mmCIF file of C-alpha atoms in Angstrom:
data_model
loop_
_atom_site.group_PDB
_atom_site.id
_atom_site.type_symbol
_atom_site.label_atom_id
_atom_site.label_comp_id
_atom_site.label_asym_id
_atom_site.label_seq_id
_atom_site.Cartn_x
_atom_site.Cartn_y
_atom_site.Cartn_z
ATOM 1 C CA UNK A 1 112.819 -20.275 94.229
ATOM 2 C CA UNK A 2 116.406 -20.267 96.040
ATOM 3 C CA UNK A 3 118.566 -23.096 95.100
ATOM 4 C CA UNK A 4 121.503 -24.551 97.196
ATOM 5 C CA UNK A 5 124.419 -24.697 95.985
ATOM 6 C CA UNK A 6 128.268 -25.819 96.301
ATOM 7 C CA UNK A 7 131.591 -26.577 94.394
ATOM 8 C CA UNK A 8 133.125 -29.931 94.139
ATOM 9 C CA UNK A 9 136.362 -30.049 92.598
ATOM 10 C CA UNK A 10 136.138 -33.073 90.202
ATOM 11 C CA UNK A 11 139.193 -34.566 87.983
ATOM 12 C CA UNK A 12 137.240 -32.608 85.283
ATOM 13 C CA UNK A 13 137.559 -29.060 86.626
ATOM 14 C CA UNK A 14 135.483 -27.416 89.673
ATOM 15 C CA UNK A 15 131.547 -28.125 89.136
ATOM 16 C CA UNK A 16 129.060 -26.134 91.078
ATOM 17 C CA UNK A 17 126.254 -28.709 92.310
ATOM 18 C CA UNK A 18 122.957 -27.152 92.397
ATOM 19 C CA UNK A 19 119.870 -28.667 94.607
ATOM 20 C CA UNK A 20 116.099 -27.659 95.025
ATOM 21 C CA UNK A 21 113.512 -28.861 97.458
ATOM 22 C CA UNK A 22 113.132 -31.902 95.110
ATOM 23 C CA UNK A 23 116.343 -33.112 94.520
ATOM 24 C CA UNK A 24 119.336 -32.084 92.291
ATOM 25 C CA UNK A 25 118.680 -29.722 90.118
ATOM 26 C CA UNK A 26 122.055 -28.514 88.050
ATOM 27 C CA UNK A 27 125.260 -29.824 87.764
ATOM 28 C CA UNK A 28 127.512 -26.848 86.030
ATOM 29 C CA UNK A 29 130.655 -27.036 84.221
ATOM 30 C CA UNK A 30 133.703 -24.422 85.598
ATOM 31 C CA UNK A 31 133.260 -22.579 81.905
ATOM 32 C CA UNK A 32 130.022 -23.147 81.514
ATOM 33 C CA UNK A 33 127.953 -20.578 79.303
ATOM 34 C CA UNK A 34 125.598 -18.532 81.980
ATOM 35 C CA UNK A 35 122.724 -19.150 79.322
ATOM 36 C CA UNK A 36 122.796 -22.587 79.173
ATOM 37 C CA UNK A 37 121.452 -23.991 82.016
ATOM 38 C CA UNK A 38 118.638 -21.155 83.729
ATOM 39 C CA UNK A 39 118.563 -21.708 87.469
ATOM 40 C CA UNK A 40 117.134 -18.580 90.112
ATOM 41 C CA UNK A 41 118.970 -17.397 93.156
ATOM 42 C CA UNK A 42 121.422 -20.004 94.422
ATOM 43 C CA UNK A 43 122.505 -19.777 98.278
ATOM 44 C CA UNK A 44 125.925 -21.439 99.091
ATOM 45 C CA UNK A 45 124.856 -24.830 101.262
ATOM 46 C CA UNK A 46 127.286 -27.436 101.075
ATOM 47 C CA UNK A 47 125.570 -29.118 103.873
ATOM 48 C CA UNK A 48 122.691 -29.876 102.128
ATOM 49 C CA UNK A 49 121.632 -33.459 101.994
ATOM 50 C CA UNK A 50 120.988 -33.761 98.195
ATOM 51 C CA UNK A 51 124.293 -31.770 97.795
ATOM 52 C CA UNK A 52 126.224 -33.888 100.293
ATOM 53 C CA UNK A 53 125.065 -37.351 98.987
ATOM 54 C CA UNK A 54 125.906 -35.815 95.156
ATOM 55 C CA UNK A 55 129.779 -35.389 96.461
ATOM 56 C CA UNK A 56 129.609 -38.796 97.985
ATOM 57 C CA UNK A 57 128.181 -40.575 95.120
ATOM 58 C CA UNK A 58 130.496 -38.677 92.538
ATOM 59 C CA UNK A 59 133.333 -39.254 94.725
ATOM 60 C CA UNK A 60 132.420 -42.876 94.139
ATOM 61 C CA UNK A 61 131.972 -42.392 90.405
ATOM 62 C CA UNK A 62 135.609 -40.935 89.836
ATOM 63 C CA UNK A 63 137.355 -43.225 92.021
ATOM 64 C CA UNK A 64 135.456 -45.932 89.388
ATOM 65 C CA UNK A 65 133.395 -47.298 92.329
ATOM 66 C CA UNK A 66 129.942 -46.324 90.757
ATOM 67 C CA UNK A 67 128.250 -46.908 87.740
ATOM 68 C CA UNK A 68 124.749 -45.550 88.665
ATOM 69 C CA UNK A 69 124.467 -42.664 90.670
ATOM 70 C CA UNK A 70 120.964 -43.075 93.158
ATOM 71 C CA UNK A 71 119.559 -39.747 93.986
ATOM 72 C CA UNK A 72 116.495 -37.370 93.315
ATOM 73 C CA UNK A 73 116.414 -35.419 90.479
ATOM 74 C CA UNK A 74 114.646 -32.331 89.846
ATOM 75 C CA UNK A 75 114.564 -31.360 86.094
ATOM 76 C CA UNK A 76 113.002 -28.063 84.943
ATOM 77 C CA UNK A 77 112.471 -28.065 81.528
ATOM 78 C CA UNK A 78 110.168 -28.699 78.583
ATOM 79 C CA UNK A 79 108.236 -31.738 78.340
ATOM 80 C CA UNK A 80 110.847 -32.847 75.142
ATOM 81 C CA UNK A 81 113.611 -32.072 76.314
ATOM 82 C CA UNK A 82 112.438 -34.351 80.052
ATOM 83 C CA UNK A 83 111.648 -37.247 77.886
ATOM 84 C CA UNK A 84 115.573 -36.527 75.979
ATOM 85 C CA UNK A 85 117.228 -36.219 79.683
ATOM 86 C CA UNK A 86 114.985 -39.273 81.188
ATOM 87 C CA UNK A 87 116.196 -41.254 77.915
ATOM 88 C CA UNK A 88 120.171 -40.487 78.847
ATOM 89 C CA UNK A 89 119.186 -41.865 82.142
ATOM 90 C CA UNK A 90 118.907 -45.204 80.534
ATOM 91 C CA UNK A 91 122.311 -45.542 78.723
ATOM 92 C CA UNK A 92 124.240 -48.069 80.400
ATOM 93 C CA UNK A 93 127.909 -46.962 81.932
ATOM 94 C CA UNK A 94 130.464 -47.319 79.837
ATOM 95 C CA UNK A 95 128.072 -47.461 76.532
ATOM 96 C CA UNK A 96 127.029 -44.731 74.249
ATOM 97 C CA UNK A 97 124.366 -43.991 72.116
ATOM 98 C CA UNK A 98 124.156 -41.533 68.892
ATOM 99 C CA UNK A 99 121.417 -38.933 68.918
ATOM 100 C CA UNK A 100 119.190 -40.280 66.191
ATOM 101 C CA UNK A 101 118.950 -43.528 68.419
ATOM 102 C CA UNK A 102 117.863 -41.298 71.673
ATOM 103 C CA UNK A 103 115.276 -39.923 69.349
ATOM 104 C CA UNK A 104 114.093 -43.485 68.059
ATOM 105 C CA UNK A 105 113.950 -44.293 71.626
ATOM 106 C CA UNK A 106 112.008 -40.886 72.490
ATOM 107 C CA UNK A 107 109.354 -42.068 69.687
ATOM 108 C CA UNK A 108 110.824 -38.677 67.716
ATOM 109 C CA UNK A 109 112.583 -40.899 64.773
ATOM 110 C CA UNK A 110 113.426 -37.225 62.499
ATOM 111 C CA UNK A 111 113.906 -35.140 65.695
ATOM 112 C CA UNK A 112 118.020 -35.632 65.471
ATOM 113 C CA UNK A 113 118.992 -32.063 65.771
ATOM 114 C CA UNK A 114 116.069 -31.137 68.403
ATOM 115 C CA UNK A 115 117.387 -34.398 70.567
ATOM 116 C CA UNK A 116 120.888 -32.545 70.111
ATOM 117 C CA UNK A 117 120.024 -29.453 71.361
ATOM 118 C CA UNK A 118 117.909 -30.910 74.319
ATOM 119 C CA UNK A 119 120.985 -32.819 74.946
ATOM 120 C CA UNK A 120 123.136 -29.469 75.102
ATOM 121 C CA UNK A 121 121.281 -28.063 77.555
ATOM 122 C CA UNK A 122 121.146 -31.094 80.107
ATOM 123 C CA UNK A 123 121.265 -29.229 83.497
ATOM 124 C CA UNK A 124 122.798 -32.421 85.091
ATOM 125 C CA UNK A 125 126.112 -33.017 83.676
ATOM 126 C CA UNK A 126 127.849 -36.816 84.461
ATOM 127 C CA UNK A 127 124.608 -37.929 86.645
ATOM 128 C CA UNK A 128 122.311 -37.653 83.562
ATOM 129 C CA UNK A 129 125.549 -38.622 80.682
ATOM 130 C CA UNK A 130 125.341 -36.896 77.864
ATOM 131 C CA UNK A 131 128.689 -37.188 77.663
ATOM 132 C CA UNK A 132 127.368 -41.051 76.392
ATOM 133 C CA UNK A 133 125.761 -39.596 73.372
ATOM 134 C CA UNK A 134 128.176 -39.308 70.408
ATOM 135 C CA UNK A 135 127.474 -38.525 66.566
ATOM 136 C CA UNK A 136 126.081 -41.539 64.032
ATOM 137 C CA UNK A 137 129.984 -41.999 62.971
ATOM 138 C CA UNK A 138 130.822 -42.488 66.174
ATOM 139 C CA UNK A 139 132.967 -39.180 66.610
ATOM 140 C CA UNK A 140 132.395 -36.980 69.471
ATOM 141 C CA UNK A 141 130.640 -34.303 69.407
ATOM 142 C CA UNK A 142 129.798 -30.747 71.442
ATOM 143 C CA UNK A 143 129.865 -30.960 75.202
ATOM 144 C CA UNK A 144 129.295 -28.616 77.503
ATOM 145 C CA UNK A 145 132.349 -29.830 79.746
ATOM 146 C CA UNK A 146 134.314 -29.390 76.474
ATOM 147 C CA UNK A 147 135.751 -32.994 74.693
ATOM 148 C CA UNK A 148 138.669 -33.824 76.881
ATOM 149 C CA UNK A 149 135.763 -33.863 79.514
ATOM 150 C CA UNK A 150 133.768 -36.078 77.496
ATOM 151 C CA UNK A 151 136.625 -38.205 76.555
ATOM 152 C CA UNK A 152 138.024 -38.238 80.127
ATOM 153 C CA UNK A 153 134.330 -39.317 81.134
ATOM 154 C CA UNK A 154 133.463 -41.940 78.376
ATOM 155 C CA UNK A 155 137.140 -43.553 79.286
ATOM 156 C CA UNK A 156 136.426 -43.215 83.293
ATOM 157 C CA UNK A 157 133.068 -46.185 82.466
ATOM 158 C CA UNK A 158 135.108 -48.074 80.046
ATOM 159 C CA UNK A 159 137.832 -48.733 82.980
ATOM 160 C CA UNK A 160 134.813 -49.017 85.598
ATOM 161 C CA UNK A 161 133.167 -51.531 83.369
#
């Protein structure tokens, strides 16, 4: 499968925005590790409609016009780690959750550190927020858009909300 693709310069750093026939597929960090997120061979299309709508609805999101981003998503991964990225989907803006409640909600109560990885390996940064999930204490924790991304994220909601 070819996937299109484009950059979008973001007040976090450049992010390459990655669609499939079904919808976003990938939204990748400037310094993100090649491993984390496995996509095929991605054609440079920023006219594509899924990527084009993406840039409009994240130019909403960082100018704190958006709380909910609207568009169709194309995951590719394992059945746990869909039900950890479809549970993100459900954190409000400007909230946050710790892992061991997304894996209450996931009906995995002990699967903390399997939610965590799942979580690590989101392949749509900011649309699907894991930057909302923080550790039990409340501290934040790994991100793949490093913690001043997360931090510049998690304050972006609290202003928006």
């Amino acid at each position: 499968m070819t996937y299109a693709c484009t950059t979008y310069p973001s007040p976090v750093g450049q992010l390459k925005l990655v669609a499939s026939e079904a919808g976003l597929a990938a939204i990748l960090w400037e310094n993100d590790r090649e491993d984390r997120v496995k996509l095929g061979t991605m054609t440079e299309q920023p006219g594509h409609p899924v990527l084009a709508e993406t840039m409009h609805q994240l130019d909403q999101y960082f100018a704190s016009e958006r709380t909910r981003f609207d568009l169709p998503l194309d995951f590719r991964g394992t059945d746990f780690q869909k039900s950890v990225w479809a549970a993100l989907l459900t954190i409000p803006s400007g909230e946050t959750r710790s892992y061991a409640e997304i894996a209450a909600q996931i009906g995995r109560p002990t699967a903390t550190r399997a939610v965590g990885a799942a979580n690590g390996r989101n392949p749509i940064s900011i649309v699907a927020p894991c930057h909302r999930v923080i550790g039990s204490d409340g501290s934040l924790t790994g991100f793949a858009g490093g913690l001043e991304g997360k931090k510049f994220l998690l304050a972006l909601e609290q202003q928006a909300n």
